[in-house]
Coordinates of C-alpha atoms and ligand atoms in Angstrom, one line a residue:
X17 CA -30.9 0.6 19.2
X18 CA -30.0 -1.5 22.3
X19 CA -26.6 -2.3 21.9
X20 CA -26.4 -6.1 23.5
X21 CA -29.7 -7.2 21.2
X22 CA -27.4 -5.8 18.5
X23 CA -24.4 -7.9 18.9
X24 CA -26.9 -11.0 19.2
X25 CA -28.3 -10.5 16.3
X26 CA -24.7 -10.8 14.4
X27 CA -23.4 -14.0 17.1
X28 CA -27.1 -15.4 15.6
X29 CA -25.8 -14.8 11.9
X30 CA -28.7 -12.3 11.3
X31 CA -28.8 -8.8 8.8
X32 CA -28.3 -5.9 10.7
X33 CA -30.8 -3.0 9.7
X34 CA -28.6 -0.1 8.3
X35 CA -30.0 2.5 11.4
X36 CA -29.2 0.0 13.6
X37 CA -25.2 -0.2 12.2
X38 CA -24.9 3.6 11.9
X39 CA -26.6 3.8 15.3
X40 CA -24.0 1.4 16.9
X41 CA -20.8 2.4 15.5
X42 CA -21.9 6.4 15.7
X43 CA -22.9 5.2 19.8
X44 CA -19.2 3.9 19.9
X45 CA -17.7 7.1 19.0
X46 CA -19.7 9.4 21.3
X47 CA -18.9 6.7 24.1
X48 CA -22.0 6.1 24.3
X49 CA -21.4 2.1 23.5
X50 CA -18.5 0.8 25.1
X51 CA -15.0 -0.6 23.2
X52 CA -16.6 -4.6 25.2
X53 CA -19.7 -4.7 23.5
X54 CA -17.8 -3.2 20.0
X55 CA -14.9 -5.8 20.6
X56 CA -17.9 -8.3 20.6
X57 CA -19.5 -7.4 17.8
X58 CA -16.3 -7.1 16.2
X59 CA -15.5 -10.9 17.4
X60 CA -19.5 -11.9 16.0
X61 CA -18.7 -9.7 12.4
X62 CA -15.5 -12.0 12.1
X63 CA -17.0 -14.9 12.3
X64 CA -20.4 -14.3 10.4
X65 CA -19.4 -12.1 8.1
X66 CA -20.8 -9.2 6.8
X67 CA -23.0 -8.7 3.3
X68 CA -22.5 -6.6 1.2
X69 CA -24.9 -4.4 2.3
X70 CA -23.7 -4.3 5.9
X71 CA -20.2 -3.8 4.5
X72 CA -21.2 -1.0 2.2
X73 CA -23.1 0.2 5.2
X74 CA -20.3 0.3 7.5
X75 CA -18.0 1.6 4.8
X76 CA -19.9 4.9 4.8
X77 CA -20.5 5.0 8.5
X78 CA -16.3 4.9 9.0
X79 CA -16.3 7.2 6.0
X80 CA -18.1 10.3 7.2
X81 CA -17.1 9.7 11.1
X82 CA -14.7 12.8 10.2
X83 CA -13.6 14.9 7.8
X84 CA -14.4 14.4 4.2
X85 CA -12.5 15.6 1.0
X86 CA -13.9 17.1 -1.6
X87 CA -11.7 16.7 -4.9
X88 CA -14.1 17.3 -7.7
X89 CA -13.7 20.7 -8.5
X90 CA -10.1 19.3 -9.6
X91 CA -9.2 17.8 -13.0
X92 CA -9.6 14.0 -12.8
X93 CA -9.2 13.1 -9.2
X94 CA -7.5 9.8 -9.1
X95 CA -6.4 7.9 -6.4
X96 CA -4.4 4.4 -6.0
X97 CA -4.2 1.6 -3.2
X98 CA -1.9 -1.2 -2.8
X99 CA -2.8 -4.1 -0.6
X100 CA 0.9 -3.6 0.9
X101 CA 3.9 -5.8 -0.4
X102 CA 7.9 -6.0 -0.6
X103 CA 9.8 -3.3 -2.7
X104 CA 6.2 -2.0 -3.6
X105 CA 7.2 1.6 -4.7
X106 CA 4.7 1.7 -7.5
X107 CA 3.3 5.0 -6.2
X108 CA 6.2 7.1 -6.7
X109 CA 6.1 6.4 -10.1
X110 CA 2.1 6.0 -10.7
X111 CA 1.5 9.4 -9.4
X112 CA 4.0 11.5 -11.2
X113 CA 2.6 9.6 -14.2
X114 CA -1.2 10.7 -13.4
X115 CA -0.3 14.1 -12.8
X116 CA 2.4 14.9 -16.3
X117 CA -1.1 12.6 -18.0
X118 CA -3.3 15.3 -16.8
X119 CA -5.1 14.0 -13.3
X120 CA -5.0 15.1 -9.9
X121 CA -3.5 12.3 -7.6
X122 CA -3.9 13.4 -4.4
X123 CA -3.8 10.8 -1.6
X124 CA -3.4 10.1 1.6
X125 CA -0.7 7.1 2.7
X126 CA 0.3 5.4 5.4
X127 CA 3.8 3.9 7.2
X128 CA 5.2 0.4 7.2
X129 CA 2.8 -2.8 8.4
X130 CA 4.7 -5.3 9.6
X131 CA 7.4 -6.8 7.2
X132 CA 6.1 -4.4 4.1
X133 CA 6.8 -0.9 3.8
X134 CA 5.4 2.0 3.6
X135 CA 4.8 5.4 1.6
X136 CA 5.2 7.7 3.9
X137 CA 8.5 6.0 5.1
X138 CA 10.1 6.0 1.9
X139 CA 9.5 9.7 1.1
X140 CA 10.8 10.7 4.3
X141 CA 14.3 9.3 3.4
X142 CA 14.2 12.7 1.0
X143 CA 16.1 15.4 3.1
X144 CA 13.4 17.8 4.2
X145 CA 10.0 15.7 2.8
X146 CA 7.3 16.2 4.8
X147 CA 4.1 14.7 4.8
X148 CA 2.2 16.2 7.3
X149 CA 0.0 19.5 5.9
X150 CA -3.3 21.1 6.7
X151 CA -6.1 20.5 4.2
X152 CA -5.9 23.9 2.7
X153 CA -2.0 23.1 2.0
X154 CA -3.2 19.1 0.7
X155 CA -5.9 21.0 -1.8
X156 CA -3.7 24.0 -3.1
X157 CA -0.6 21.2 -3.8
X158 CA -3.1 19.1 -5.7
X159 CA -4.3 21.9 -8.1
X160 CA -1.1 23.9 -8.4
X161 CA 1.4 20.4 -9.0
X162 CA -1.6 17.5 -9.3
X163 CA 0.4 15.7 -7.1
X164 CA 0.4 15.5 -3.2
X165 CA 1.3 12.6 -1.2
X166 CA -0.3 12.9 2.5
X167 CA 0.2 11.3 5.8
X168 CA -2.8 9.5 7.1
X169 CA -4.8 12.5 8.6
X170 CA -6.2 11.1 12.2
X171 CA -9.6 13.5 11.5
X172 CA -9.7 11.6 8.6
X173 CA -12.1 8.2 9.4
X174 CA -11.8 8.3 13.2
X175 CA -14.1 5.8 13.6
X176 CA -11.8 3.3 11.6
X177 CA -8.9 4.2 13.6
X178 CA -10.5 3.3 17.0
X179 CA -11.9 -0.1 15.2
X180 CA -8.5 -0.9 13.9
X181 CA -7.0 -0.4 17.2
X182 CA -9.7 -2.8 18.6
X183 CA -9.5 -5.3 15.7
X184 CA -5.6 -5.5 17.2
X185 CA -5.9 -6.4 20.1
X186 CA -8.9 -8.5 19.6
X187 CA -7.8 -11.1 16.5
X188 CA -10.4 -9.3 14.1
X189 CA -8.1 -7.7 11.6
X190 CA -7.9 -11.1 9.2
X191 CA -11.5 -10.4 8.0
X192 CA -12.1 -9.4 3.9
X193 CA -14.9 -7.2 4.6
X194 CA -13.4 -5.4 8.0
X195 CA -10.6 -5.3 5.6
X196 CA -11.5 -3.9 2.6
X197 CA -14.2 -1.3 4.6
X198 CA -11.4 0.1 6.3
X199 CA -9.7 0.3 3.6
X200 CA -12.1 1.8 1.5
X201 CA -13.7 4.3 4.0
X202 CA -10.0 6.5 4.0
X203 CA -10.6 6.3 0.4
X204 CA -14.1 7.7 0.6
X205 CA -13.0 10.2 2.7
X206 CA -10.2 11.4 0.6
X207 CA -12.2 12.2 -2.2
X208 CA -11.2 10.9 -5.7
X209 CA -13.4 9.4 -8.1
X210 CA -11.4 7.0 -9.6
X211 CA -10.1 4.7 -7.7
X212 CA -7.6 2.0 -8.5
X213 CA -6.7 -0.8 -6.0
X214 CA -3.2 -2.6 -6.3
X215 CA -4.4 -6.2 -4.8
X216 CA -1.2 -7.9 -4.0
X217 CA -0.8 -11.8 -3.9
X218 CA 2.0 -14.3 -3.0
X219 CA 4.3 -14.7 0.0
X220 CA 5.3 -11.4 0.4
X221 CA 1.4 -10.0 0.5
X222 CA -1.2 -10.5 3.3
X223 CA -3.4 -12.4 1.0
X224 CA -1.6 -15.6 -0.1
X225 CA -3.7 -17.1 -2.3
X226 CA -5.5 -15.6 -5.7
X227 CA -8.9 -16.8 -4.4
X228 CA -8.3 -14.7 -1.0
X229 CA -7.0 -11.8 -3.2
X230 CA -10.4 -12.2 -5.5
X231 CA -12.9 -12.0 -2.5
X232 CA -11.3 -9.1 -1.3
X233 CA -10.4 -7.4 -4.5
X234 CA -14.4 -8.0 -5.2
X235 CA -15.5 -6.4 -2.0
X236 CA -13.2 -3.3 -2.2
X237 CA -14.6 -2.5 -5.8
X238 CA -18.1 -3.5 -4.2
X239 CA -18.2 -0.8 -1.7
X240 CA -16.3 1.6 -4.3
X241 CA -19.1 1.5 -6.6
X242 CA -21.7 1.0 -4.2
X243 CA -20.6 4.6 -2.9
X244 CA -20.6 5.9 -6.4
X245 CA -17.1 5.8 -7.2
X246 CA -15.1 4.2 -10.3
X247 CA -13.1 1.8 -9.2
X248 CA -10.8 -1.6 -10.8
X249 CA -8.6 -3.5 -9.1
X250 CA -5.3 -5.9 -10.8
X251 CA -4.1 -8.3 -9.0
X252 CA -0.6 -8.9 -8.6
X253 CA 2.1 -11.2 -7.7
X254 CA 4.2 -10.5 -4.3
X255 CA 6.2 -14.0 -4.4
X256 CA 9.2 -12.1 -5.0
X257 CA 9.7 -8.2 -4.4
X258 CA 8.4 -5.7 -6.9
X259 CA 11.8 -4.3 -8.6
X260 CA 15.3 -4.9 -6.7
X261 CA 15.4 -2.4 -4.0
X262 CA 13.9 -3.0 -1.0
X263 CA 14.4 -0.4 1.8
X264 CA 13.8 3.1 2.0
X265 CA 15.8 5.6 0.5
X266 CA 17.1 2.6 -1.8
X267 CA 13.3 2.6 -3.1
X268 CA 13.0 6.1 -3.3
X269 CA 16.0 5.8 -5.6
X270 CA 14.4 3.1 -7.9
X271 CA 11.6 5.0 -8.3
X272 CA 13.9 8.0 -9.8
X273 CA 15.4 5.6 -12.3
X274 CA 12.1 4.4 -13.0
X275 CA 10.9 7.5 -14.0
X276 CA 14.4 7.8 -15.8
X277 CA 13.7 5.3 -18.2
X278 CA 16.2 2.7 -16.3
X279 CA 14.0 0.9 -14.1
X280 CA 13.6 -2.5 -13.4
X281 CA 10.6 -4.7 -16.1
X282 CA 8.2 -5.8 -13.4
X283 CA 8.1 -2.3 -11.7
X284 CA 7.3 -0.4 -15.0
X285 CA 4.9 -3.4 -15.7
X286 CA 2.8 -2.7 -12.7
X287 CA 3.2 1.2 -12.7
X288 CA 2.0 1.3 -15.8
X289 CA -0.7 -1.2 -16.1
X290 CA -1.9 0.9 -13.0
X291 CA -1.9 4.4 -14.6
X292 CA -4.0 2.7 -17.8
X293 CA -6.6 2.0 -15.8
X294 CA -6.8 5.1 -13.8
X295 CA -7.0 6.9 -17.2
X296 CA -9.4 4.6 -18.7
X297 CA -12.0 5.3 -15.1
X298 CA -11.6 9.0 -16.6
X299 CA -12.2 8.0 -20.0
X300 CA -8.9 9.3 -20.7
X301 CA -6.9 8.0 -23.7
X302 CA -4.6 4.6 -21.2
X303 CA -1.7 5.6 -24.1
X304 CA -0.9 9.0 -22.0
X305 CA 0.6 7.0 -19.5
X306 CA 3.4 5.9 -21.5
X307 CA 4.2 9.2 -22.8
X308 CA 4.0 11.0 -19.7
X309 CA 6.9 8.4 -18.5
X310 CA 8.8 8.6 -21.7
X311 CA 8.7 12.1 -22.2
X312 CA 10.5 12.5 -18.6
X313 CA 7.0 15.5 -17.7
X314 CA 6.5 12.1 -14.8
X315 CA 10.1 13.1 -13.8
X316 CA 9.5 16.6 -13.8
X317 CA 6.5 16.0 -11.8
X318 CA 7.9 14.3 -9.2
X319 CA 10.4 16.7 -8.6
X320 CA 7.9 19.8 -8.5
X321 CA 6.0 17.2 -5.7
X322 CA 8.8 16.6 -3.8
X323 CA 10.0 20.4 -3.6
X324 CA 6.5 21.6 -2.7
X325 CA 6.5 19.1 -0.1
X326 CA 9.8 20.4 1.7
X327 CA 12.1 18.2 0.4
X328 CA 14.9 18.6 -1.5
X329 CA 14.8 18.3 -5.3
X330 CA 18.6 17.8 -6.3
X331 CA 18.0 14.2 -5.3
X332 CA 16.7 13.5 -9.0
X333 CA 20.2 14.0 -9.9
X334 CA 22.4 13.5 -7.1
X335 CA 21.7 10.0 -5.0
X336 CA 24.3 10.8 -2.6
X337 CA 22.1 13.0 -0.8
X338 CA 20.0 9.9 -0.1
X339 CA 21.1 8.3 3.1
X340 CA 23.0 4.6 2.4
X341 CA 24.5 2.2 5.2
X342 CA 27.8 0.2 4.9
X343 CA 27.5 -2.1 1.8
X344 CA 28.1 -5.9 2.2
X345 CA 27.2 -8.2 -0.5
X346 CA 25.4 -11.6 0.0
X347 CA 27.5 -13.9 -1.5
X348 CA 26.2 -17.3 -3.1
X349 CA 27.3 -20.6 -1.7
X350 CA 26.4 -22.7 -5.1
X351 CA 25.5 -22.2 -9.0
X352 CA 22.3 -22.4 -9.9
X353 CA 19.0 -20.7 -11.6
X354 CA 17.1 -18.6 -9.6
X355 CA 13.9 -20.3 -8.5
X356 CA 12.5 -18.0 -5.9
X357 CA 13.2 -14.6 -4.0
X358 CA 10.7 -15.0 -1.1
X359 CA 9.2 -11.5 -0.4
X360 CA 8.2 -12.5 2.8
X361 CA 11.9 -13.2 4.2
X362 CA 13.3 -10.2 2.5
X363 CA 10.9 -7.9 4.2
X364 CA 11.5 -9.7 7.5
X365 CA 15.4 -8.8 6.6
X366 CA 14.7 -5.6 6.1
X367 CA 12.5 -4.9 8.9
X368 CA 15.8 -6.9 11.3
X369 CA 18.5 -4.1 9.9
X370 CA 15.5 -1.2 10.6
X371 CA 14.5 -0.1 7.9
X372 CA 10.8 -1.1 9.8
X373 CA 9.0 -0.9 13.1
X374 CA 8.9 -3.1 15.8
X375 CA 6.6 -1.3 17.6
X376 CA 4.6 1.3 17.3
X377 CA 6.0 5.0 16.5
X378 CA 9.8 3.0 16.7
X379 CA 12.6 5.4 14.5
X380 CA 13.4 4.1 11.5
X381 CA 17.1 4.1 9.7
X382 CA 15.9 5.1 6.0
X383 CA 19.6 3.9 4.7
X384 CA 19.5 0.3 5.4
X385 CA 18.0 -2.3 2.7
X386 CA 18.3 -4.9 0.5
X387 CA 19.4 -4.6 -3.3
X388 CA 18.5 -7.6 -5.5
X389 CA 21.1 -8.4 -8.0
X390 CA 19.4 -11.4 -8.9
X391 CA 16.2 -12.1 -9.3
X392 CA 14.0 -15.2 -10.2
X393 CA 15.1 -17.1 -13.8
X394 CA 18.8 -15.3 -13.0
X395 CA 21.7 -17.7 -13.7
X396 CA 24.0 -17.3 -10.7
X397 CA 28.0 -18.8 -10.4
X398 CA 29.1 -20.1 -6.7
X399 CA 30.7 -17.4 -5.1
X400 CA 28.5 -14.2 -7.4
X401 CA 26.8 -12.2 -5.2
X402 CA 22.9 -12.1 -5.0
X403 CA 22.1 -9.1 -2.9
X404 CA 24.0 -6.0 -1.4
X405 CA 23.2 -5.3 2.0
X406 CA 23.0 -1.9 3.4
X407 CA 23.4 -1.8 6.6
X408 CA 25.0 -0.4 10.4
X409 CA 25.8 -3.2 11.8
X410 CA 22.3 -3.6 13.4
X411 CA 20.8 -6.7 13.2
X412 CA 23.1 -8.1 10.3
X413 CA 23.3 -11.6 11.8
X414 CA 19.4 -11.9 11.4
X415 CA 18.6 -10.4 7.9
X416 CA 21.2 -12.4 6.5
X417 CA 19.8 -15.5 7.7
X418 CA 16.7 -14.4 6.3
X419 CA 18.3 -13.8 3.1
X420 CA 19.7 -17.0 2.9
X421 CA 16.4 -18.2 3.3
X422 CA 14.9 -16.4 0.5
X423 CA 16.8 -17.5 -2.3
X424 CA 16.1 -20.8 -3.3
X425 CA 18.2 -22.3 -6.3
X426 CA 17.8 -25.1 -8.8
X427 CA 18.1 -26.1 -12.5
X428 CA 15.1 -24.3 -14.0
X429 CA 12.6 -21.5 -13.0
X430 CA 9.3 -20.8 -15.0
X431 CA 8.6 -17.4 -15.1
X432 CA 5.4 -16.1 -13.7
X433 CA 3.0 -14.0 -14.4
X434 CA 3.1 -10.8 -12.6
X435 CA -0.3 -9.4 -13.5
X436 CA -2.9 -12.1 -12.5
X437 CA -6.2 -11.2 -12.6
X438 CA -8.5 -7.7 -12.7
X439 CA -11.7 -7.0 -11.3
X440 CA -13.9 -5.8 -12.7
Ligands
URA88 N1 -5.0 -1.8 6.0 C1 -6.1 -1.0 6.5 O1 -6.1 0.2 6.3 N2 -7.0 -1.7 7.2 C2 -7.0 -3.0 7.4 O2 -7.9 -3.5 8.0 C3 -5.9 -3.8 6.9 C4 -5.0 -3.1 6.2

């Protein structure tokens, strides 16, 4: 493989042979093909696109570049992705569902992305949480609780590291299939075998329109099956954020009253739409979703998880042990319906208190957030308040700005849908 003849083929819109992919992309990580000649490629892959071949092909290439999971010995390995979105806590009630319904949902997550959050964040508002663990303590948590939340392991897809860190600082990352192959080679590596991809859509998502959110949906599920996994995607809505707390521990704390009974419609919509079709890639019965969550075992779960993980499991009941700025509520300058909560400018007000990064590595402050009190189709009087702020003083001025932004108000609102579309 000679490494410039390579990258014309792709600048002349041409197939790449599979040898000659794996050949590259392996050559990059023994330094044997330099980061220029990958940044080109990368640059020539953007614009001509990949097939679904090629993306399948590099899939498995970033896949194996490191270490590998294997989850099969365990009951039901299931595992869940979300595009990334606003208030998007779905997975700390999805996987205590999964594991009181009988799977293993073991899986690795990562930190904030610009104005969304992150997993890993939001669990380490929990006093003593860790995520960090050596394989042997990720595979005994999975069998003993069938629920383990990981940080992203760097031996896990090294070679989709180094290309992300390229894709940065070369504009590559807006690509579907460099996308959804990174995204799908950690989920190769990890090891489940069903696989179910949260594909979020609107103003608070990266993909803004449902035809973007398709193509990419399509390609994830693509090179999930291609590789021999069982995979479905639902797509949906990120106009407005998913529940009404948006911030760390203020998620964190959502997610407990989820799994209480009390959470918010659209949040136990999407968790449990979610968990259905995980089951249903087992050929489990979808209905065991619903009474794992009514039955409070996804309660019970959750706290087993979050006591094997180093945390401390009185939170369930006491919420003061959560961290919390100063409260300030956003206060509304005329009546009106509700028209829109723009996800977007909420996350961007989160991110301003710092509840998100900046830059990379950048502390965190897990107390500081945004609590909806009203939501789109919400009647509200001049002068009611439409959000609580939590906050210490930094970066108030900003976020509420942002929040001012946000809420839009008017005579009528008509309700959308939250679940949009599957695939397959
Ligand atoms: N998340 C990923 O893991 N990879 C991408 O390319 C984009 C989002």
């Amino acid at each position: 493989m000679n490494p410039v003849q390579f990258i014309r083929e792709k600048r002349e819109g041409l197939k790449h042979r599979r040898e000659d992919l794996k050949a590259f992309l392996e050559g990059y990580l023994k330094e044997e093909v330099a980061d220029y000649q990958v940044s080109a490629w990368l640059m020539a892959a953007f614009l001509r696109g990949l097939d679904p071949e090629e993306t399948l092909w590099l899939t498995e290439t970033m896949a194996y570049s490191g270490r590998v999971l294997d989850l099969s010995h365990l009951p039901h390995p299931v595992d869940k992705h979300s595009s990334g979105g606003v208030g998007d806590k779905v997975s700390l009630v999805v996987g205590p569902i999964l594991a009181a319904a009988g799977c293993t949902f073991a899986k690795m997550s990562g930190r904030g992305l610009a104005h969304t959050g992150g997993t890993i964040d939001k669990l380490e508002s929990v006093p003593g949480w860790r995520g960090e663990m050596t394989e042997g303590e990720f595979l005994e948590r999975a069998e003993r609780i069938g629920l383990v939340i990981a940080a992203q392991s760097p031996d896990l897809a090294p070679l989709d590291g180094k290309l992300y860190a390229l894709r940065d600082v070369t504009a590559t990352v807006e690509s579907i299939p460099l996308i959804a192959s990174s995204i799908m080679s950690k989920k190769l590596a990890a090891g489940a075998r069903s696989i179910v991809l949260d594909v979020k859509v609107g103003k608070g998502a990266f993909m803004k329109t449902l035809e973007e959110a398709r193509l990419l949906a399509r390609t994830m599920v693509g090179i999930g099956q291609g590789a021999g996994r069982r995979v479905r995607a639902l797509l949906t809505s990120m106009e407005a954020p998913l529940g009404r707390a948006v911030g760390n521990a203020i998620e964190v704390r959502e997610a407990i009253e989820t799994l209480k009974g009390k959470g918010p419609e659209d949040l136990v919509e999407v968790a449990l739409r979610l968990a259905e079709e995980a089951l249903r890639l087992e050929g489990l019965d979808p209905g065991l979703a619903r009474r794992a969550w009514e039955s409070g075992k996804a309660l019970e779960r959750f706290q087993a998880f979050l006591e094997a993980q180093g945390g401390n499991p009185r939170v369930v009941e006491d919420f003061s042990l959560l961290p919390l700025g100063e409260e300030l509520p956003l206060v509304s300058e005329k009546e009106g319906v509700v028209q829109e909560v723009d996800a977007y400018r909420v996350g961007l007000a989160v991110l301003a208190l710092g509840g998100g990064r900046r830059k990379k590595g950048e502390a965190i402050d897990h107390g500081v957030g945004v609590y909806l009190l009203k939501k789109p189709g919400d009647w509200v009087e001049r002068g009611e308040a439409l959000a609580l702020v939590y906050h210490r003083g930094k970066g108030l001025e900003e976020a509420l700005a942002h929040l001012r932004e946000a809420f839009q108000l008017g005579f009528s609102a008509s309700p959308l849908p939250l679940v949009l579309d599957a695939v397959p």
